Short mmCIF file of C-alpha atoms in Angstrom, two decimals:
data_model
loop_
_atom_site.label_atom_id
_atom_site.label_comp_id
_atom_site.label_asym_id
_atom_site.label_seq_id
_atom_site.Cartn_x
_atom_site.Cartn_y
_atom_site.Cartn_z
CA MET O 208 124.13 99.20 20.79
CA ASN O 209 120.63 98.28 22.47
CA ASN O 210 121.36 101.55 25.21
CA ASN O 211 121.41 103.81 22.05
CA ILE O 212 117.88 102.43 20.86
CA TYR O 213 115.30 105.31 21.55
CA ASP O 214 112.00 104.01 22.29
CA VAL O 215 110.36 106.67 20.24
CA ILE O 216 111.61 108.36 17.91
CA GLY O 217 108.94 111.41 16.68
CA ILE O 218 109.11 113.18 13.52
CA GLY O 219 107.55 116.88 13.47
CA ILE O 220 106.92 118.89 15.96
CA GLY O 221 103.87 121.00 16.12
CA PRO O 222 101.07 120.98 18.19
CA PHE O 223 100.40 117.10 18.06
CA ASN O 224 104.33 115.63 18.05
CA LEU O 225 104.77 118.56 21.38
CA GLY O 226 101.66 116.67 23.07
CA MET O 227 103.28 113.60 22.65
CA ALA O 228 106.41 114.79 23.72
CA ALA O 229 104.93 116.92 26.76
CA LEU O 230 102.72 113.26 27.73
CA SER O 231 105.61 111.00 27.48
CA ASP O 232 107.73 113.37 29.31
CA GLN O 233 106.85 111.70 32.80
CA ILE O 234 107.19 108.65 31.26
CA PRO O 235 109.90 106.30 31.47
CA LEU O 236 110.89 106.27 27.88
CA LYS O 237 113.31 107.73 25.80
CA THR O 238 112.30 110.15 23.24
CA LEU O 239 113.51 112.13 20.41
CA PHE O 240 111.91 114.24 18.38
CA PHE O 241 113.23 116.44 15.09
CA ASP O 242 112.20 119.28 12.95
CA GLN O 243 113.62 120.46 10.17
CA SER O 244 112.78 124.06 11.40
CA PRO O 245 114.72 126.22 14.00
CA SER O 246 112.09 126.63 16.51
CA PHE O 247 108.67 126.14 17.14
CA ASP O 248 106.39 128.76 15.70
CA TRP O 249 102.62 127.65 14.79
CA HIS O 250 100.87 129.03 11.79
CA ARG O 251 102.79 132.25 11.92
CA GLY O 252 101.65 133.56 8.69
CA LEU O 253 98.12 133.74 10.31
CA MET O 254 99.34 135.48 13.68
CA ILE O 255 96.12 138.09 12.54
CA ASP O 256 95.44 140.53 15.62
CA GLY O 257 92.53 139.28 17.45
CA CYS O 258 92.27 135.55 15.71
CA THR O 259 91.68 132.82 18.09
CA LEU O 260 91.37 129.20 17.89
CA GLN O 261 88.55 127.73 17.37
CA VAL O 262 88.39 124.78 20.41
CA PRO O 263 88.64 126.21 24.05
CA TYR O 264 91.42 126.64 25.61
CA ILE O 265 90.75 122.98 27.57
CA ALA O 266 92.12 121.99 24.24
CA ASP O 267 95.32 122.51 25.13
CA LEU O 268 98.37 119.47 24.89
CA VAL O 269 98.05 117.60 27.59
CA THR O 270 94.65 118.89 29.90
CA SER O 271 92.02 116.63 28.22
CA VAL O 272 93.52 113.11 29.41
CA GLU O 273 95.99 114.98 32.19
CA PRO O 274 95.01 117.92 33.94
CA THR O 275 97.15 117.54 36.12
CA ASN O 276 100.81 117.46 33.88
CA LYS O 277 103.03 120.41 34.08
CA PHE O 278 102.45 121.48 30.75
CA SER O 279 99.69 122.78 31.17
CA TYR O 280 97.58 125.87 29.61
CA LEU O 281 96.50 127.10 33.15
CA ASN O 282 100.16 126.01 34.36
CA TYR O 283 101.06 128.09 31.99
CA LEU O 284 99.25 131.61 33.04
CA ALA O 285 100.27 131.21 36.48
CA ALA O 286 103.62 130.76 35.31
CA SER O 287 103.59 134.17 33.45
CA ASN O 288 101.74 135.18 36.08
CA ARG O 289 98.54 135.85 33.98
CA LEU O 290 96.22 133.78 35.75
CA PHE O 291 93.85 135.87 37.70
CA LYS O 292 93.77 138.55 34.49
CA PHE O 293 92.25 135.30 32.36
CA CYS O 294 89.76 134.43 34.85
CA ILE O 295 88.33 138.32 34.40
CA ARG O 296 88.34 138.20 30.95
CA GLU O 297 85.87 135.34 31.58
CA THR O 298 86.29 133.78 28.32
CA PHE O 299 86.89 130.58 26.89
CA TYR O 300 88.57 130.78 23.43
CA ILE O 301 92.14 132.24 23.54
CA THR O 302 93.80 133.73 20.22
CA ARG O 303 96.04 132.54 18.16
CA THR O 304 99.12 134.13 19.50
CA ASP O 305 98.83 133.14 23.27
CA TYR O 306 98.66 129.79 21.77
CA ASN O 307 101.72 129.69 19.85
CA ASN O 308 103.19 131.19 23.04
CA TYR O 309 101.82 128.82 25.30
CA CYS O 310 103.53 125.88 23.10
CA LYS O 311 106.69 127.94 22.94
CA TRP O 312 107.05 127.90 26.74
CA VAL O 313 106.11 123.58 26.41
CA ALA O 314 108.75 123.45 23.82
CA SER O 315 111.42 125.70 25.48
CA GLN O 316 111.25 122.66 28.44
CA LEU O 317 112.01 120.03 26.84
CA PRO O 318 115.14 118.63 26.31
CA GLN O 319 114.48 116.05 24.04
CA LEU O 320 113.21 118.19 20.93
CA ARG O 321 115.62 118.67 18.31
CA PHE O 322 114.87 121.54 15.83
CA SER O 323 117.10 122.43 12.85
CA HIS O 324 117.44 117.73 12.00
CA ARG O 325 115.66 117.32 9.19
CA ILE O 326 114.59 113.73 8.13
CA LYS O 327 117.10 112.08 5.35
CA SER O 328 115.44 108.26 5.05
CA THR O 329 114.28 105.69 7.19
CA GLU O 330 114.80 102.01 6.87
CA TYR O 331 113.54 99.16 9.04
CA THR O 332 115.99 95.86 10.11
CA SER O 333 114.72 93.21 11.99
CA LYS O 334 118.32 92.81 14.17
CA HIS O 335 117.29 93.77 17.71
CA ASN O 336 113.66 92.27 17.93
CA GLY O 337 113.41 94.80 14.93
CA ILE O 338 114.29 98.81 15.00
CA TYR O 339 114.07 101.58 12.53
CA GLU O 340 117.18 103.57 11.47
CA VAL O 341 116.63 107.10 10.87
CA THR O 342 119.13 109.63 8.97
CA VAL O 343 119.05 112.66 10.29
CA HIS O 344 120.96 115.95 9.15
CA ASP O 345 121.79 118.79 11.48
CA LEU O 346 121.20 121.82 9.57
CA ILE O 347 123.21 124.24 11.41
CA ASN O 348 126.50 121.59 12.01
CA LYS O 349 126.10 120.17 8.70
CA THR O 350 126.30 116.90 9.95
CA THR O 351 124.62 113.92 9.10
CA LYS O 352 124.06 111.36 12.02
CA PHE O 353 122.04 107.77 12.52
CA TYR O 354 119.46 107.28 15.66
CA HIS O 355 117.92 104.48 16.10
CA THR O 356 114.59 103.26 17.72
CA ARG O 357 111.76 100.78 18.16
CA ARG O 358 109.14 103.17 17.17
CA LEU O 359 108.40 105.67 15.17
CA ILE O 360 105.83 108.77 15.61
CA VAL O 361 105.28 110.54 12.62
CA GLY O 362 103.33 113.58 13.18
CA THR O 363 105.23 116.53 9.82
CA GLY O 364 101.67 118.10 9.16
CA THR O 365 100.06 119.10 6.58
CA VAL O 366 101.01 121.21 3.35
CA PRO O 367 99.44 124.17 1.56
CA SER O 368 96.42 123.32 -1.42
CA VAL O 369 96.78 125.32 -4.68
CA PRO O 370 95.96 125.51 -7.77
CA ASP O 371 98.64 123.85 -9.85
CA PHE O 372 97.89 127.24 -12.55
CA THR O 373 99.27 129.03 -9.83
CA LYS O 374 102.49 126.98 -8.55
CA GLU O 375 104.78 128.80 -11.55
CA LEU O 376 103.15 132.54 -10.83
CA THR O 377 105.39 134.92 -8.52
CA LYS O 378 105.07 134.09 -4.75
CA GLU O 379 105.20 138.13 -3.96
CA ARG O 380 101.39 138.86 -5.57
CA VAL O 381 99.93 135.12 -5.69
CA PHE O 382 100.20 133.37 -2.29
CA HIS O 383 98.85 130.80 0.11
CA SER O 384 96.99 132.40 3.31
CA SER O 385 99.45 130.97 5.10
CA GLN O 386 101.82 133.70 4.18
CA TYR O 387 99.42 135.94 4.57
CA THR O 388 101.06 138.55 7.42
CA TYR O 389 104.45 138.17 5.35
CA ARG O 390 103.19 139.48 2.48
CA LYS O 391 100.59 142.05 3.62
CA LYS O 392 102.64 144.99 4.20
CA TYR O 393 103.85 145.11 0.85
CA ILE O 394 100.29 145.01 -0.59
CA LYS O 395 100.37 148.50 -2.42
CA PRO O 396 97.22 151.02 -1.29
CA GLY O 397 94.75 150.78 -4.37
CA SER O 398 95.01 147.38 -4.81
CA THR O 399 92.71 144.97 -5.66
CA ILE O 400 92.76 142.46 -3.43
CA SER O 401 91.53 138.68 -4.47
CA VAL O 402 90.70 136.11 -1.52
CA ILE O 403 89.84 132.76 -2.56
CA GLY O 404 87.95 130.28 -0.46
CA SER O 405 84.94 129.92 2.54
CA GLY O 406 86.93 128.94 5.49
CA GLN O 407 87.85 130.87 8.81
CA SER O 408 91.44 131.30 7.50
CA ALA O 409 89.77 133.36 4.21
CA ALA O 410 86.99 134.95 6.70
CA GLU O 411 89.62 136.26 8.56
CA ILE O 412 92.29 138.20 5.99
CA PHE O 413 88.81 139.86 4.36
CA HIS O 414 88.18 140.43 7.79
CA ASP O 415 91.64 142.16 8.13
CA LEU O 416 91.95 143.24 4.59
CA LEU O 417 88.39 145.49 5.37
CA ARG O 418 89.46 146.69 8.43
CA SER O 419 92.63 148.33 6.34
CA MET O 420 90.24 149.72 3.35
CA GLU O 421 89.82 153.33 4.94
CA GLU O 422 93.93 153.59 5.16
CA LYS O 423 94.93 151.37 2.39
CA HIS O 424 91.92 151.96 -0.45
CA PHE O 425 92.00 148.38 -1.31
CA LYS O 426 89.29 147.27 -3.24
CA ILE O 427 88.16 143.39 -2.13
CA ASN O 428 86.93 140.22 -4.06
CA TRP O 429 86.06 136.98 -2.22
CA LEU O 430 85.18 134.60 -4.59
CA THR O 431 84.08 130.59 -2.93
CA GLU O 432 82.85 128.07 -5.06
CA ALA O 433 81.07 126.53 -2.46
CA GLU O 434 77.49 127.96 -2.90
CA ARG O 435 77.51 129.81 0.47
CA PHE O 436 79.87 131.24 2.83
CA PHE O 437 78.66 128.90 5.93
CA PRO O 438 79.13 128.85 9.85
CA MET O 439 80.97 126.04 10.98
CA GLU O 440 78.10 123.61 13.53
CA SER O 441 78.83 124.44 16.95
CA SER O 442 75.34 123.06 18.51
CA LYS O 443 76.62 120.60 21.67
CA LEU O 444 74.81 117.43 19.70
CA THR O 445 77.35 118.70 16.87
CA PHE O 446 80.10 118.86 19.66
CA GLU O 447 79.67 115.47 19.85
CA HIS O 448 81.24 113.90 16.59
CA THR O 449 84.32 114.77 18.35
CA SER O 450 84.34 113.02 20.96
CA PRO O 451 85.66 109.28 21.48
CA ASP O 452 82.35 107.54 20.69
CA TYR O 453 82.02 108.93 17.40
CA LEU O 454 85.74 108.26 17.40
CA SER O 455 84.73 104.61 17.58
CA TYR O 456 81.82 104.43 15.45
CA PHE O 457 83.23 106.39 12.08
CA HIS O 458 86.75 104.23 12.65
CA SER O 459 83.80 100.43 12.33
CA LEU O 460 82.75 102.11 8.84
CA ALA O 461 83.42 99.98 5.73
CA GLU O 462 86.49 102.27 3.79
CA ARG O 463 84.57 103.49 1.21
CA LYS O 464 81.25 104.72 3.55
CA ARG O 465 84.32 106.84 5.65
CA HIS O 466 85.25 108.68 2.82
CA GLN O 467 81.79 109.26 1.68
CA ILE O 468 81.31 110.73 5.35
CA VAL O 469 84.15 112.86 5.43
CA ASN O 470 83.41 114.25 1.80
CA ASN O 471 80.21 115.50 3.24
CA GLN O 472 80.98 116.20 6.97
CA ASP O 473 82.63 120.01 5.82
CA ALA O 474 80.20 122.38 7.84
CA LEU O 475 81.73 120.45 10.89
CA TYR O 476 85.22 121.88 10.78
CA LYS O 477 85.40 123.97 7.65
CA GLY O 478 82.98 126.41 8.34
CA ILE O 479 83.53 129.76 9.30
CA ASN O 480 82.72 131.09 12.91
CA GLN O 481 79.47 132.40 13.48
CA ASP O 482 80.58 135.24 15.52
CA LEU O 483 83.16 136.71 12.76
CA ILE O 484 80.16 136.11 9.96
CA ASP O 485 78.13 138.36 12.13
CA THR O 486 81.03 140.86 12.29
CA ILE O 487 81.93 141.24 8.79
CA TYR O 488 77.95 141.65 8.08
CA ASP O 489 77.72 144.39 10.67
CA GLU O 490 80.79 146.28 9.64
CA LEU O 491 79.73 146.13 5.71
CA TYR O 492 76.61 147.58 7.30
CA HIS O 493 77.92 150.75 8.86
CA MET O 494 80.55 150.54 6.08
CA GLU O 495 78.06 151.36 3.39
CA LEU O 496 76.11 153.63 5.98
CA HIS O 497 78.80 156.51 6.08
CA SER O 498 79.63 155.95 1.91
CA ASP O 499 77.85 158.13 -0.52
CA SER O 500 79.11 155.19 -3.54
CA PRO O 501 78.81 152.16 -3.56
CA LEU O 502 81.30 149.77 -1.69
CA PRO O 503 84.23 148.64 -3.82
CA ILE O 504 83.55 144.98 -2.30
CA ARG O 505 82.62 142.16 -4.62
CA ILE O 506 81.59 138.61 -2.19
CA LEU O 507 80.98 135.68 -4.45
CA PRO O 508 79.58 132.87 -3.91
CA ASN O 509 79.46 129.73 -6.64
CA THR O 510 82.39 130.89 -8.41
CA ARG O 511 85.30 128.81 -9.47
CA LEU O 512 88.58 129.86 -10.10
CA GLU O 513 90.12 127.89 -12.95
CA ALA O 514 92.87 130.40 -14.51
CA LEU O 515 95.02 133.25 -13.68
CA THR O 516 97.58 135.02 -16.72
CA GLY O 517 99.26 138.13 -16.09
CA ASP O 518 102.04 139.29 -13.88
CA LYS O 519 102.92 141.50 -11.20
CA PHE O 520 103.86 144.18 -13.37
CA SER O 521 100.04 144.53 -15.11
CA GLY O 522 98.07 142.40 -12.71
CA PHE O 523 96.16 139.32 -13.37
CA GLU O 524 93.21 138.23 -15.30
CA MET O 525 90.97 135.47 -13.20
CA ASP O 526 89.16 133.25 -15.08
CA LEU O 527 85.76 132.62 -13.23
CA PHE O 528 83.34 129.98 -13.66
CA HIS O 529 79.83 130.47 -11.90
CA LYS O 530 78.85 127.00 -11.46
CA MET O 531 74.97 127.48 -11.03
CA LEU O 532 74.58 129.66 -14.29
CA GLU O 533 77.44 127.62 -15.74
CA LYS O 534 79.02 130.58 -17.62
CA PRO O 535 82.43 131.81 -17.51
CA TYR O 536 83.88 135.47 -16.58
CA GLN O 537 86.45 137.56 -15.83
CA LEU O 538 87.90 140.12 -13.19
CA HIS O 539 91.45 141.87 -12.86
CA SER O 540 92.76 141.87 -9.58
CA ASP O 541 96.50 142.83 -8.41
CA TYR O 542 96.90 140.48 -5.59
CA ILE O 543 95.83 136.49 -5.10
CA ILE O 544 95.36 135.44 -1.45
CA LEU O 545 95.33 131.57 -1.87
CA ALA O 546 92.66 130.32 1.57
CA THR O 547 92.25 126.66 -0.03
CA GLY O 548 93.18 124.85 2.73
CA TYR O 549 95.93 121.88 3.50
CA LYS O 550 96.48 118.31 2.43
CA HIS O 551 98.67 115.83 3.46
CA GLN O 552 101.69 115.21 1.80
CA GLU O 553 103.19 111.99 2.44
CA PRO O 554 107.10 112.61 3.18
CA ASP O 555 109.92 111.20 0.87
CA PHE O 556 111.49 110.01 4.13
CA LEU O 557 108.49 106.71 4.44
CA HIS O 558 109.76 105.34 1.19
CA GLY O 559 112.48 102.82 2.79
CA ILE O 560 109.83 101.84 4.64
CA ASN O 561 106.75 101.73 2.31
CA HIS O 562 106.97 97.66 2.31
CA LEU O 563 105.51 97.73 6.21
CA ILE O 564 103.21 100.66 4.98
CA ASN O 565 99.11 99.32 5.19
CA ARG O 566 96.83 101.11 3.51
CA ASP O 567 92.89 101.79 2.29
CA CYS O 568 91.86 100.77 -1.16
CA PHE O 569 92.14 104.47 -2.34
CA GLY O 570 95.82 103.92 -1.99
CA GLN O 571 95.69 106.40 1.87
CA LEU O 572 97.46 105.55 5.11
CA LYS O 573 95.30 103.00 6.68
CA ALA O 574 95.35 103.19 10.54
CA ASP O 575 94.33 101.14 13.50
CA THR O 576 92.53 102.05 16.12
CA THR O 577 95.45 102.96 18.17
CA TYR O 578 96.82 105.36 14.88
CA ASN O 579 98.94 102.36 13.47
CA ILE O 580 100.06 102.19 10.26
CA ASN O 581 102.21 99.46 9.57
CA LYS O 582 100.89 95.87 8.93
CA THR O 583 103.47 93.65 10.35
CA GLY O 584 102.88 95.43 13.91
CA LYS O 585 102.80 98.21 16.27
CA ASN O 586 105.36 100.40 16.23
CA LEU O 587 104.40 102.50 13.01
CA TYR O 588 102.08 105.59 14.12
CA ILE O 589 101.08 108.77 12.36
CA LEU O 590 99.44 112.26 13.90
CA ASN O 591 97.03 114.38 11.64
CA ALA O 592 97.62 112.00 8.47
CA GLU O 593 93.97 109.27 8.78
CA LEU O 594 91.89 111.70 8.37
CA ALA O 595 90.42 108.55 5.70
CA SER O 596 90.37 106.06 8.66
CA HIS O 597 89.23 108.43 12.14
CA GLY O 598 87.70 111.43 10.04
CA ILE O 599 87.60 114.43 10.76
CA LEU O 600 89.00 114.69 14.40
CA THR O 601 92.09 113.59 12.87
CA SER O 602 93.05 117.77 12.56
CA ASP O 603 91.17 118.94 15.99
CA LEU O 604 93.01 120.47 18.49
CA GLY O 605 91.14 119.06 20.52
CA MET O 606 91.70 115.24 20.24
CA GLY O 607 95.30 115.54 19.65
CA PRO O 608 96.06 114.55 23.76
CA TYR O 609 93.36 111.78 23.54
CA ARG O 610 94.98 110.10 20.52
CA ASN O 611 98.51 110.66 21.49
CA ALA O 612 97.53 109.10 25.17
CA MET O 613 96.27 105.89 23.03
CA ILE O 614 98.79 105.64 21.43
CA LEU O 615 101.21 106.14 24.40
CA ASN O 616 99.12 103.56 26.09
CA ASP O 617 99.68 101.26 23.30
CA ILE O 618 103.55 101.56 23.40
CA LEU O 619 103.19 100.95 27.45
CA GLY O 620 101.32 98.01 27.01
CA TYR O 621 99.16 99.29 29.58
CA GLU O 622 96.44 101.95 30.55
CA HIS O 623 98.80 104.54 31.85
CA PHE O 624 96.31 107.02 31.18
CA ASN O 625 92.26 106.61 31.72
CA LEU O 626 90.71 107.82 28.73
CA GLU O 627 87.12 107.86 28.54
CA ARG O 628 85.84 106.00 26.36
CA LYS O 629 82.14 107.07 26.32
CA ILE O 630 80.80 110.46 26.64
CA ALA O 631 78.10 111.07 23.97
CA PHE O 632 74.46 111.35 24.29
CA GLN O 633 73.83 109.96 21.31
CA ASP O 634 74.19 106.26 19.76
CA PHE O 635 75.65 106.66 16.29
CA GLY O 636 75.30 103.20 15.61
CA ILE O 637 72.61 100.89 16.40
CA PRO O 638 72.72 100.52 19.86
CA LYS O 639 73.47 96.82 21.30
CA GLU O 640 70.05 96.12 22.43
CA PHE O 641 68.54 96.83 19.39
CA ASP O 642 71.29 94.90 17.01
CA LEU O 643 70.29 91.95 15.35
CA VAL O 644 72.66 89.17 15.71
CA PRO O 645 73.88 89.27 11.48
CA GLU O 646 72.41 85.66 10.88
CA LEU O 647 69.01 86.66 12.32
CA LEU O 648 69.03 90.50 10.24
CA GLU O 649 70.09 88.14 7.03
CA SER O 650 67.40 85.49 7.46
CA GLN O 651 64.59 88.41 7.70
CA TYR O 652 66.06 90.30 4.66
CA SER O 653 65.97 86.84 2.57
CA THR O 654 61.94 86.00 3.52
CA THR O 655 60.85 89.78 3.08
CA ASN O 656 62.48 90.07 -0.70
CA GLY O 657 61.35 86.35 -1.62
#
């Protein structure tokens, strides 16, 4: 049986586990990765023309920890005969479409990937020094097989987060932003469309609809319960919050303090690209300049969507509440686009090993410094689900290779990847030379307070 035991089985093949497969491809590990999707296709419903990533191209699947890896973005450009054209463009940021094509290129070269396979369950046994049994259903051949592995890496990603009161409404007219490019072609000319949310996706959709107004005669509402449509912070010292230094500092904090910090860091990762905000404003300015009547556009901050009534035939009445004025009001809309973000949803297949999983005081997955959540050993890792323990870097594409390299180093038991540990000019905690020993600090506190 030992010959059939894998060193690693990865569940989910998004950018993070795809990067794990790419980094581990030249390492002597027997690996296998499963995903229920028919192929790699990242955020297909948000492939709006011209939209770019919010991280630079160097934040690909491998480069930040292994720049000579054959699966780098630059090697993809060279293989596609587009390297010189890319250099002439002189841009640091690439389109989502190009990033998706790059990931597809990587996926096409990794035979250890298994698409159209759904994980049904996982169990753990102490046989053979401890292994996981993974039950996998082949969606094409309609067969079920059992696979065995010493380690699991769970990277199933996030799911759309929508208000409960929208879940029973028609998906033709009320849908999440992740479905936008699929649904856009069915929006009828002359319709009133409401975009809910103030993040990057909401802004991209609003801008895309804005460009269609002259042809489609849309009326557009853009609502957010945030007090303003804020830009994502992009100063260099702010970027140091996406560093190994900050990661180490954040993980060292108490659980409740970490939760408190994450809840106040929206501007670091949930805001809108500043250039896009400026572009939207400039287009609104020029549209108004050439219009003889008020623009059929409402931009409404401090406004919370509380309920929807109606149907796809008559449209919907939106019950709204202005948070500052503390007053309710209503707006009519034919279509509602919920750019309300994503949330982690713990997969059902973890139920069989729930007794092994470490959790924090809020019941959320608690990962150690190597992203392991198994409280009995180092063999159950998570990707993009450790917000409570590792903060906003959890979903950052640029930190994906670093996290993968840390996990692989832990699996191998030695430093295969030579990782940078300190890159920031800032000290996020107290510098060691000024950090009083706990006993002295406690003594001073007791003296001061009698």
